[in-house]
PDB file of C-alpha atoms in Angstrom:
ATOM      1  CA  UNK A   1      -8.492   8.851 -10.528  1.00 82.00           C
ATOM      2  CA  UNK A   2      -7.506   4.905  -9.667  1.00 85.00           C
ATOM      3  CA  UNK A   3     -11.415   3.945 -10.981  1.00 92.00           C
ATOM      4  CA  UNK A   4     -11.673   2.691  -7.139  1.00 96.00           C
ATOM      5  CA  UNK A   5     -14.486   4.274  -4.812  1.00 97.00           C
ATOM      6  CA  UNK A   6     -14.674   4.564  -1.194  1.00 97.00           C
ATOM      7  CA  UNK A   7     -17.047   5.878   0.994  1.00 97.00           C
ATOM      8  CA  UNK A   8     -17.467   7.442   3.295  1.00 97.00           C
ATOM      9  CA  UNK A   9     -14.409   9.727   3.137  1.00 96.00           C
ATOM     10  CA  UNK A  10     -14.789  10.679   6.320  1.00 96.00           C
ATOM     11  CA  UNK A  11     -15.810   9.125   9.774  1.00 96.00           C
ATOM     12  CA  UNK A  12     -16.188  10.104  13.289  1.00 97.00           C
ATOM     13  CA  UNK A  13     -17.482   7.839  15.587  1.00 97.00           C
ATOM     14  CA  UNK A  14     -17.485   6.740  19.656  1.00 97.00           C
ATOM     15  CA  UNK A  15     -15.468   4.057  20.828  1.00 97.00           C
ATOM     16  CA  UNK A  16     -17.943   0.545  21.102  1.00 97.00           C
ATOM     17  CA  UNK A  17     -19.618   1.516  18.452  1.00 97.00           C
ATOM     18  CA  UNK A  18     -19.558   0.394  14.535  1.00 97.00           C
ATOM     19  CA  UNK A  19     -19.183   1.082  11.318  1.00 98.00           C
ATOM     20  CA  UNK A  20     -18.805  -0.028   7.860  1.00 98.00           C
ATOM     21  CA  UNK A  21     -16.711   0.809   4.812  1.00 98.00           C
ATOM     22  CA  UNK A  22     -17.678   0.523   1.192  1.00 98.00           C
ATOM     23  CA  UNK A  23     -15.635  -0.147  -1.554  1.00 98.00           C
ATOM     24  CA  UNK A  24     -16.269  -0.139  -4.678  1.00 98.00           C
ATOM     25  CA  UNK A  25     -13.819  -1.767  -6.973  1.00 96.00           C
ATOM     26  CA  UNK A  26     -11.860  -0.577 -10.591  1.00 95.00           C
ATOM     27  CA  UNK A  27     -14.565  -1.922 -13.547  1.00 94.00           C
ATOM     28  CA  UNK A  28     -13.419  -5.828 -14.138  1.00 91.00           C
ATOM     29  CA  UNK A  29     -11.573  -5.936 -11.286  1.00 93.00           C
ATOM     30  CA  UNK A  30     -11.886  -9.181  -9.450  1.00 93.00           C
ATOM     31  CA  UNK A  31      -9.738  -8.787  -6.652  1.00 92.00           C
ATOM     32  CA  UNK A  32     -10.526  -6.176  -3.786  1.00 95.00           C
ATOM     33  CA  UNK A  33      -7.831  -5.846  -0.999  1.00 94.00           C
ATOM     34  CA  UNK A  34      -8.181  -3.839   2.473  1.00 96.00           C
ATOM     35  CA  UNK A  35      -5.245  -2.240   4.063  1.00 94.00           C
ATOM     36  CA  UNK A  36      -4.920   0.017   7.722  1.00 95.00           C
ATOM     37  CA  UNK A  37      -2.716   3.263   7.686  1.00 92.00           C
ATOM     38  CA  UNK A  38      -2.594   4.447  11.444  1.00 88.00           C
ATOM     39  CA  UNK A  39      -0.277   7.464  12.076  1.00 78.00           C
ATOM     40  CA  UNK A  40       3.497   6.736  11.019  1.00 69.00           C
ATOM     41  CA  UNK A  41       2.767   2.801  10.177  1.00 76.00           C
ATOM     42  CA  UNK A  42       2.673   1.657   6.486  1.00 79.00           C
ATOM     43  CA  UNK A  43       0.354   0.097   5.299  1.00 88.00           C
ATOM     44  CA  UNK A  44      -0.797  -2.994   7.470  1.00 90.00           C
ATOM     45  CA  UNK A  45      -2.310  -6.021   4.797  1.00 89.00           C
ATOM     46  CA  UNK A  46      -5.904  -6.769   6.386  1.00 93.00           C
ATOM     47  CA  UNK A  47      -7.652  -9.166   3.727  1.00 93.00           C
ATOM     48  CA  UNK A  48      -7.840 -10.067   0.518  1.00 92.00           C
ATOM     49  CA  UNK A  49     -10.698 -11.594  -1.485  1.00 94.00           C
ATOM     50  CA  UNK A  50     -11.233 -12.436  -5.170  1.00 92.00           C
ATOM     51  CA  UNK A  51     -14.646 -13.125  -7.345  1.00 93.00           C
ATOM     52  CA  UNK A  52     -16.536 -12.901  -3.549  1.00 94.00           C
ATOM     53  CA  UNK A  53     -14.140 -15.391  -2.085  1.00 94.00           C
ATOM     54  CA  UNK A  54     -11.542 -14.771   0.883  1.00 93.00           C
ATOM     55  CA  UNK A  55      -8.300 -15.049  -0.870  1.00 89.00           C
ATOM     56  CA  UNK A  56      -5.694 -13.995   1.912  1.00 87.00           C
ATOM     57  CA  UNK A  57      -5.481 -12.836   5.289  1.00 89.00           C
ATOM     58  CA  UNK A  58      -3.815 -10.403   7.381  1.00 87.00           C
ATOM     59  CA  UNK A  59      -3.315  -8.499  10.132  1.00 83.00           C
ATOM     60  CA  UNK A  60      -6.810  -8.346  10.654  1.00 92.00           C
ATOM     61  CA  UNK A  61      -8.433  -8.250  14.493  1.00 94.00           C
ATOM     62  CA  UNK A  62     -11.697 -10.014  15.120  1.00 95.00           C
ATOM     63  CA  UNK A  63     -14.096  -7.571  15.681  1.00 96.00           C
ATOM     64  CA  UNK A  64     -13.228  -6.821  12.133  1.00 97.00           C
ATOM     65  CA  UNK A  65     -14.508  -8.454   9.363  1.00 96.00           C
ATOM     66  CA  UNK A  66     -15.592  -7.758   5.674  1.00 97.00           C
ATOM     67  CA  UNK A  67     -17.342  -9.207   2.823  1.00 97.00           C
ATOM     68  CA  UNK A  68     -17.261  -9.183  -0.913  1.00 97.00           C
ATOM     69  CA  UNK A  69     -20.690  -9.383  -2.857  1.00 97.00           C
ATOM     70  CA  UNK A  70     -21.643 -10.653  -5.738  1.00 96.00           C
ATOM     71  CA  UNK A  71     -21.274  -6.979  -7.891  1.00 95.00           C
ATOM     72  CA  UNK A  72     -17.682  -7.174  -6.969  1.00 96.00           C
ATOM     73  CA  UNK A  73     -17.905  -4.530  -4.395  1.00 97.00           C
ATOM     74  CA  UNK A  74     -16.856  -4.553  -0.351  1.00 98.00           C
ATOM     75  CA  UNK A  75     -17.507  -3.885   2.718  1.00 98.00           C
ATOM     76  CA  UNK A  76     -15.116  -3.541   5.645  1.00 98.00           C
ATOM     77  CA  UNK A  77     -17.246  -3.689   8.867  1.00 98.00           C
ATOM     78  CA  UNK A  78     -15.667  -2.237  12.051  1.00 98.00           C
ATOM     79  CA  UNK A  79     -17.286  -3.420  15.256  1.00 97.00           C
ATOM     80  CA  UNK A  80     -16.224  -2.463  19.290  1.00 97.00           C
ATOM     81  CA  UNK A  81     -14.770   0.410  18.284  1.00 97.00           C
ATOM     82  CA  UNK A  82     -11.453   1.763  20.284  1.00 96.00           C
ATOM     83  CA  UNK A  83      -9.252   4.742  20.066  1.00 95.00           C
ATOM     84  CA  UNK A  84      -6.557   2.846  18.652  1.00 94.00           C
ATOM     85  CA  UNK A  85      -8.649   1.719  15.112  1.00 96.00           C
ATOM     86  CA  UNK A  86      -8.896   5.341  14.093  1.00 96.00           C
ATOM     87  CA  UNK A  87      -6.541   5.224  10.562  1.00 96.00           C
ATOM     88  CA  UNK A  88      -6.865   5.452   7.377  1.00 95.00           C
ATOM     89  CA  UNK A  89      -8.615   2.387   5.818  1.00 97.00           C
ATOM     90  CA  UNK A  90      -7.473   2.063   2.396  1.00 96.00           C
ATOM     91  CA  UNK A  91      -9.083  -0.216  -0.835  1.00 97.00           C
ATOM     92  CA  UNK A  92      -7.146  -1.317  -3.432  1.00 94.00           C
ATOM     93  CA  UNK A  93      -8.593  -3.537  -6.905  1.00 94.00           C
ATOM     94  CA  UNK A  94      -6.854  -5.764  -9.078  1.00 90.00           C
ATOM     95  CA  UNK A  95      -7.808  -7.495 -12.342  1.00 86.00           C
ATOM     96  CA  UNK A  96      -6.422 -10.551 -10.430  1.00 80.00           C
ATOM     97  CA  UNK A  97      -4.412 -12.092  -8.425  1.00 74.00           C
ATOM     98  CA  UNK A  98      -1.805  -9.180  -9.677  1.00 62.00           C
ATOM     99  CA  UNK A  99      -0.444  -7.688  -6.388  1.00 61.00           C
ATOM    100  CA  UNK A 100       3.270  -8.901  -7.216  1.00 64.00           C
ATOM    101  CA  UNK A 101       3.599  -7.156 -10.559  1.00 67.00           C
ATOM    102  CA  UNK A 102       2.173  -3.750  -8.672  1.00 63.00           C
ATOM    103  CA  UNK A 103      -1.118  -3.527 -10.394  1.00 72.00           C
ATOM    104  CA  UNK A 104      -2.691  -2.613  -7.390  1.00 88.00           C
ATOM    105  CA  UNK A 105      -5.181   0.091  -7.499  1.00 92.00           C
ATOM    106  CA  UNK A 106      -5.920   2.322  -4.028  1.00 94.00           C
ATOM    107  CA  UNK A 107      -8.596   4.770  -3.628  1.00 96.00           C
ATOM    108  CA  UNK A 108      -8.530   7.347  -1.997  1.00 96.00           C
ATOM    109  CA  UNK A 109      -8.726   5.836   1.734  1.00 96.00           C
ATOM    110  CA  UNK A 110     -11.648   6.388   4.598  1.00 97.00           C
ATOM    111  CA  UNK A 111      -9.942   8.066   7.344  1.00 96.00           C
ATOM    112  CA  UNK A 112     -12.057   6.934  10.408  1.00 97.00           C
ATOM    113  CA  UNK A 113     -11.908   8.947  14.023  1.00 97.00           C
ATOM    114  CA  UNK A 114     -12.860   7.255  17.190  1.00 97.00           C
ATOM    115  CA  UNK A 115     -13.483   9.541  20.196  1.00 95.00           C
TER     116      UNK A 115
ATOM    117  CA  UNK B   1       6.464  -7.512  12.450  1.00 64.00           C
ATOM    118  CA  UNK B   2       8.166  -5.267  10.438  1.00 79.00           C
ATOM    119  CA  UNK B   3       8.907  -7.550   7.629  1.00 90.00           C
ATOM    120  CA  UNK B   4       9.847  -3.849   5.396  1.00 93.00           C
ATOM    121  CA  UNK B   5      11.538  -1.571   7.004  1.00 94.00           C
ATOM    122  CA  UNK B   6      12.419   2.554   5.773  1.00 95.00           C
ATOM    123  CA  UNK B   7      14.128   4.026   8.150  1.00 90.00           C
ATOM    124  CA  UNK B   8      13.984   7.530   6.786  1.00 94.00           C
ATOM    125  CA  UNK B   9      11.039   9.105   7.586  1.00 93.00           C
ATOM    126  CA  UNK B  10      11.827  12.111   5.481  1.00 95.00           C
ATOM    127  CA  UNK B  11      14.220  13.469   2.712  1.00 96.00           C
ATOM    128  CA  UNK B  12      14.992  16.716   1.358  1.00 97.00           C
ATOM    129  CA  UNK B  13      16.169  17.391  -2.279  1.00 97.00           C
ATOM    130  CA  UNK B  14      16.955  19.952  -4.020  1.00 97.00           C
ATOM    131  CA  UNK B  15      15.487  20.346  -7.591  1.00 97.00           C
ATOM    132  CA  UNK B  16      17.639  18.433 -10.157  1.00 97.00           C
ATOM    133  CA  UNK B  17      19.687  16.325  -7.815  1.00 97.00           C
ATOM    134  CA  UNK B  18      19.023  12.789  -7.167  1.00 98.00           C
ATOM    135  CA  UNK B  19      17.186  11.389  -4.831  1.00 98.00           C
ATOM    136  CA  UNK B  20      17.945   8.155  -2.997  1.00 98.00           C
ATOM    137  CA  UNK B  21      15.415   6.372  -1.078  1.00 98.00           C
ATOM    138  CA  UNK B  22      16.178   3.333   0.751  1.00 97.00           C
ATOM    139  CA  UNK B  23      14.279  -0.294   1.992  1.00 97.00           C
ATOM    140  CA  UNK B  24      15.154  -3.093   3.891  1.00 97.00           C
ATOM    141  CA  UNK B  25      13.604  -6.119   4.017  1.00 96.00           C
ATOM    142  CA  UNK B  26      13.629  -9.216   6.880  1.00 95.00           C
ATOM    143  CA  UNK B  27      11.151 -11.390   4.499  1.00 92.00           C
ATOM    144  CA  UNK B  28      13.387 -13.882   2.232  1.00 92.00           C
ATOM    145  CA  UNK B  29      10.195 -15.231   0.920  1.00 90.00           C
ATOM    146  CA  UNK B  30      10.071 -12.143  -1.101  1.00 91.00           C
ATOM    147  CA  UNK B  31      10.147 -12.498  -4.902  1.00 88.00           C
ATOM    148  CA  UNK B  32       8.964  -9.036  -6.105  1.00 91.00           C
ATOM    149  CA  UNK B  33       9.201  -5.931  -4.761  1.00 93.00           C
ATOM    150  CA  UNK B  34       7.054  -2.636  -5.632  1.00 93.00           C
ATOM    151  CA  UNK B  35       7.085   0.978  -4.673  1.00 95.00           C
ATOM    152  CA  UNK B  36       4.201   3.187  -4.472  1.00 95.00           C
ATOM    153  CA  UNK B  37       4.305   7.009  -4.246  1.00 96.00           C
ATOM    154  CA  UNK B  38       1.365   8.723  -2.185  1.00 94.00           C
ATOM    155  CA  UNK B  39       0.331  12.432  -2.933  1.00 94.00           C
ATOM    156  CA  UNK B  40      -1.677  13.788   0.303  1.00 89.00           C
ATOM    157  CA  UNK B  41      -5.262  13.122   0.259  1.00 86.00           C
ATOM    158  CA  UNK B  42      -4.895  10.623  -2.775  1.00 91.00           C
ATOM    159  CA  UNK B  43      -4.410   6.594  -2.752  1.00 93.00           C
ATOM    160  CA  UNK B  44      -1.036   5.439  -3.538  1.00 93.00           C
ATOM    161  CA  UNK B  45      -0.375   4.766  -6.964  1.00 93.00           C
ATOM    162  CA  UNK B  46       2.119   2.191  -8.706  1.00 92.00           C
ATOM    163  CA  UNK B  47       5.487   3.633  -9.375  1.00 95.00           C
ATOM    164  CA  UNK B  48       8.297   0.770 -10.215  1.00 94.00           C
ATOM    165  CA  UNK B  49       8.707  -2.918  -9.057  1.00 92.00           C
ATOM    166  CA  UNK B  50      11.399  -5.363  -9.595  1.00 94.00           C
ATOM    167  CA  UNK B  51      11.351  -8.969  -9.404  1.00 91.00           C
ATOM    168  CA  UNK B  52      14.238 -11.041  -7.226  1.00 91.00           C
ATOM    169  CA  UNK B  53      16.017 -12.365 -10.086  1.00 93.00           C
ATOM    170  CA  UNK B  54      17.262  -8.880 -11.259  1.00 93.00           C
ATOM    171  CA  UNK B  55      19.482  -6.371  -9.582  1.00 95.00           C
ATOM    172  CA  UNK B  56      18.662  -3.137 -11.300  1.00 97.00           C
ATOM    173  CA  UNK B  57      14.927  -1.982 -13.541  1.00 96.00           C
ATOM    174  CA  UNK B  58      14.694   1.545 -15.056  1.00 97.00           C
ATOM    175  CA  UNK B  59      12.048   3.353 -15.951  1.00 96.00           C
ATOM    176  CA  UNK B  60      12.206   7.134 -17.105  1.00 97.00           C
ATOM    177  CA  UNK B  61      13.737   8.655 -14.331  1.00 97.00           C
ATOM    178  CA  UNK B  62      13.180   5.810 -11.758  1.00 98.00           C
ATOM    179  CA  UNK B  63      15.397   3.214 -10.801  1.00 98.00           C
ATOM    180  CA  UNK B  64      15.120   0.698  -8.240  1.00 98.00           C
ATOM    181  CA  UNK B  65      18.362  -1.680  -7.422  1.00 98.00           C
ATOM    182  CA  UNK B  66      18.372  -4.841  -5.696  1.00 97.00           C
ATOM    183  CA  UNK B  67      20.769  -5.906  -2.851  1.00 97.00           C
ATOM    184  CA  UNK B  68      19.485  -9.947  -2.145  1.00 95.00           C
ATOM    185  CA  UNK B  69      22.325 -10.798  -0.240  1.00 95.00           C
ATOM    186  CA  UNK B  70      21.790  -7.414   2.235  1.00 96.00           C
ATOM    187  CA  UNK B  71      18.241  -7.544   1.662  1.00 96.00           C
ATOM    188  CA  UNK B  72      18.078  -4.159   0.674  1.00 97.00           C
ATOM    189  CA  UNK B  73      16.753  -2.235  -2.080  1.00 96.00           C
ATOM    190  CA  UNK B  74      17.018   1.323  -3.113  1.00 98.00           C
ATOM    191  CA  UNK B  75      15.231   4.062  -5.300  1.00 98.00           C
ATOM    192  CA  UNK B  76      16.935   6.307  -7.396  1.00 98.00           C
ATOM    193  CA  UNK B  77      15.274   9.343  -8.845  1.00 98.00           C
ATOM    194  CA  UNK B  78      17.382  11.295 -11.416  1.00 97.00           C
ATOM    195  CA  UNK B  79      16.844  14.401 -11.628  1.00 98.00           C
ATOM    196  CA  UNK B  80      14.642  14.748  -8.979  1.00 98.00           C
ATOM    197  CA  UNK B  81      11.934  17.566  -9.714  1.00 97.00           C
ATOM    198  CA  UNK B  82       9.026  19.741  -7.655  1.00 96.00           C
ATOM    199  CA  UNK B  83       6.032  17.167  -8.585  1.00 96.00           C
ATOM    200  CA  UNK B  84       8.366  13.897  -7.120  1.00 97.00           C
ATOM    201  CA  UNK B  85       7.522  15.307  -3.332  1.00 97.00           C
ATOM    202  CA  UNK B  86       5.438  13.009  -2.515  1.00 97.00           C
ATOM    203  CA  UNK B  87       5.343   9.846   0.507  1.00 95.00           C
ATOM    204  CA  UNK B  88       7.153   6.527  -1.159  1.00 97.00           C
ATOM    205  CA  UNK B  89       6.012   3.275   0.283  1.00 95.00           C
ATOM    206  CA  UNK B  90       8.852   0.545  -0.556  1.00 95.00           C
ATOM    207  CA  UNK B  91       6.929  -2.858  -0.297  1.00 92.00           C
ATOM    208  CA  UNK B  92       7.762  -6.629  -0.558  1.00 91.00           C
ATOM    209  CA  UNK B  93       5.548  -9.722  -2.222  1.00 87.00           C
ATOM    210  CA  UNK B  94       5.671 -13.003  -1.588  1.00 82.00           C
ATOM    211  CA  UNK B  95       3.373 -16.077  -3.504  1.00 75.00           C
ATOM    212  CA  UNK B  96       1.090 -15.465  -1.279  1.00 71.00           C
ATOM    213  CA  UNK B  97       0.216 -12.270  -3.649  1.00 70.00           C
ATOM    214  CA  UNK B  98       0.399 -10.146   0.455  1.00 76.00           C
ATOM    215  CA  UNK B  99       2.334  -7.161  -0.440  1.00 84.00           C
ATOM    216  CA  UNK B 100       3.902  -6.032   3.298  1.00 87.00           C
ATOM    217  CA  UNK B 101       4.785  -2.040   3.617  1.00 91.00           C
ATOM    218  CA  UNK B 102       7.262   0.233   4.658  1.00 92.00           C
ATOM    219  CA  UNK B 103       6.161   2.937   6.802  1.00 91.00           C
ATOM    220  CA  UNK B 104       7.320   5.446   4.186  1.00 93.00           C
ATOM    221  CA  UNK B 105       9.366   8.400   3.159  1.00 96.00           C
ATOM    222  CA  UNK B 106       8.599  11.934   2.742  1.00 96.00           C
ATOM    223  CA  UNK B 107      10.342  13.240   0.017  1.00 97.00           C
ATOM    224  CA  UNK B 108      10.131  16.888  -0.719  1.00 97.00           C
ATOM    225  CA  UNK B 109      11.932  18.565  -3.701  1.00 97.00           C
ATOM    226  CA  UNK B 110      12.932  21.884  -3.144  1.00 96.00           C
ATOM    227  CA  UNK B 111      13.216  24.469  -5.713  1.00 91.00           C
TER     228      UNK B 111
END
């Protein structure tokens, strides 16, 4: 157990429509970092933010965006749904800017279906 | 864009033997490198890194060896064993604190 939560585990959705992911980040951890998994891809970067601030961005499309509040926690919001965005949204936490010395936390991913 | 590349999709090991996994990278911007290892319905979890300024780090039966000047960095688990099959992301990190993914290899340990 990485001490990161995401829910839901599990989406299905249409395409157009939306959806949000929650995340809720390792205790102390300041950093909260959102990454895609689509079938055979690694792990695409989307964004980055630290203490409720963007830090970093990625790969990320427009009708995506996310948030990180106050509490530390995230939310990954998912909007115009098509069949290509169904993956496996992963959540990783960091106590801070740490990703180069691999103390990156995931959990356990929200694997999201759009029919 | 690719900037970390596996190109082995898969590997099969028999139990004790060593298993070599293998990364390229395009990004020369890259100062530390990481890999993760991913158990099926789990997050990937921190395994080894190694920072640009060494060529070789060990830990327990991991090692992971640098290449700079090929841009290519390997994983070497000795002896491999049963609870090692798992999927091993190889990824690069730049100051930017982005860490950019390989796609992965499968590695399964037979017995």
């Amino acid at each position: 157990d990485s001490g990161v939560t995401q829910t839901p585990k599990h989406l299905i959705t249409a395409t157009g429509q939306r959806v949000t992911l929650r995340c809720s980040p390792r205790s102390g951890d300041l950093s909260v970092y959102w990454y895609q998994q689509s079938l055979d891809q690694g792990l695409q970067f989307l964004i980055q933010y630290y203490n409720g601030e963007e830090r970093a961005k990625g790969n990320i499309l427009e009708r995506f965006s996310a948030q990180q509040f106050p509490d530390l926690h995230s939310e990954l919001n998912l909007s115009s749904l098509e069949l290509g965005d169904s993956a496996l949204y992963f959540c990783a936490s960091s106590p801070g800017l740490a990703g180069r010395t691999g103390e990156l936390f995931f959990g356990e991913g929200s694997r999201l279906t759009v029919l | 864009d690719q900037q970390v590349k596996q190109n082995s999709p898969s590997l099969s090991v028999q139990e004790g033997r060593i298993s070599i996994l293998n990364c390229d990278y395009t990004n020369s911007m890259f100062d530390y490198f990481l890999w993760y290892k991913k158990y099926p319905a789990e997050g990937p979890t921190f395994l080894i890194s190694i920072s640009s300024i060494k060529d070789k780090n060990e830990d327990g039966r991991f090692t992971v060896f640098l290449n700079k000047s090929a841009k290519h960095l390997s994983l070497h688990i000795v002896p491999s064993q049963p609870g090692d099959s798992a999927v091993y992301f190889c990824a690069g990190c730049s100051n930017d604190y982005k860490l950019s993914f390989g796609a992965g290899t499968t590695v399964t340990v037979r017995a």
